[in-house]
């Protein structure tokens, strides 16, 4: 149990038998009336986001979530296999849990795996990853760094928009949260 004054981003709460992670919170003290905490909660399983208001100082139940740094080994056709670097235990994670993170995962890459009572809740990748462009249309003479973009396919199969001057085989830094191009890596 924790007080609403202890809420912070990333904390997982157990409300009405469901797990919710705190996306953002704001402690509000109006001039008239009692203080309250306005939160934005995301359902861990479905991804649904709701706004919920708690009175200040009210107790809320927190869930015990085990976040471990694990290494992505391979995809066995149906599941993604992760290995704990400390115990060498391997776990299979379904594609539904991995979600869009699969577009930016290379074999032997580290990721944070969050589990609750043995069930994998979600996979957290680093904020950015370096991937190689496996195919993009060739740039034309006169293409500059400012201006338009073109589609490029990464080595993982994901498609992103990149500047016109980039060519196949170039390593680029990609934001794993929204799939945007961040820059070239030499």
Coordinates of N, CA, C and O in Angstrom, one line a residue, residues 6-12 21-26 40 67:
X6 N 2.7 9.5 -2.6 CA 3.9 8.7 -3.0 C 3.9 8.4 -4.5 O 4.8 7.7 -4.9
X7 N 2.8 8.7 -5.2 CA 2.7 8.4 -6.6 C 3.9 9.0 -7.4 O 4.3 10.1 -7.2
X8 N 4.4 8.2 -8.4 CA 5.4 8.7 -9.3 C 5.2 8.0 -10.6 O 4.6 6.9 -10.7
X9 N 5.8 8.6 -11.7 CA 5.6 8.0 -13.0 C 6.3 6.6 -13.1 O 7.3 6.4 -12.5
X10 N 5.6 5.7 -13.7 CA 6.1 4.3 -13.8 C 5.6 3.4 -12.7 O 5.8 2.2 -12.8
X11 N 5.1 3.9 -11.6 CA 4.6 3.1 -10.5 C 3.4 2.3 -11.0 O 2.5 2.8 -11.7
X12 N 3.3 1.0 -10.6 CA 2.2 0.1 -11.1 C 1.2 0.0 -9.9 O 1.6 -0.4 -8.8
X21 N -0.4 1.4 -14.7 CA 0.8 2.1 -14.5 C 0.6 3.6 -14.6 O -0.2 4.1 -15.4
X22 N 1.2 4.4 -13.7 CA 1.0 5.8 -13.7 C 1.8 6.5 -14.8 O 3.0 6.4 -14.9
X23 N 1.1 7.1 -15.8 CA 1.8 7.8 -16.9 C 2.2 9.2 -16.5 O 3.3 9.6 -16.7
X24 N 1.3 9.9 -15.8 CA 1.6 11.2 -15.3 C 0.7 11.5 -14.1 O -0.4 10.9 -14.0
X25 N 1.1 12.4 -13.2 CA 0.3 12.7 -12.1 C 0.6 14.2 -11.7 O 1.6 14.8 -12.1
X26 N -0.4 14.8 -11.1 CA -0.3 16.2 -10.7 C -1.0 16.4 -9.3 O -2.2 16.0 -9.2
X40 N -3.0 10.2 -14.7 CA -3.3 9.6 -16.0 C -2.8 8.2 -15.9 O -1.6 8.0 -15.7
X67 N 11.1 -5.7 -12.5 CA 11.7 -5.2 -13.8 C 13.2 -5.7 -13.8 O 14.0 -5.4 -13.0

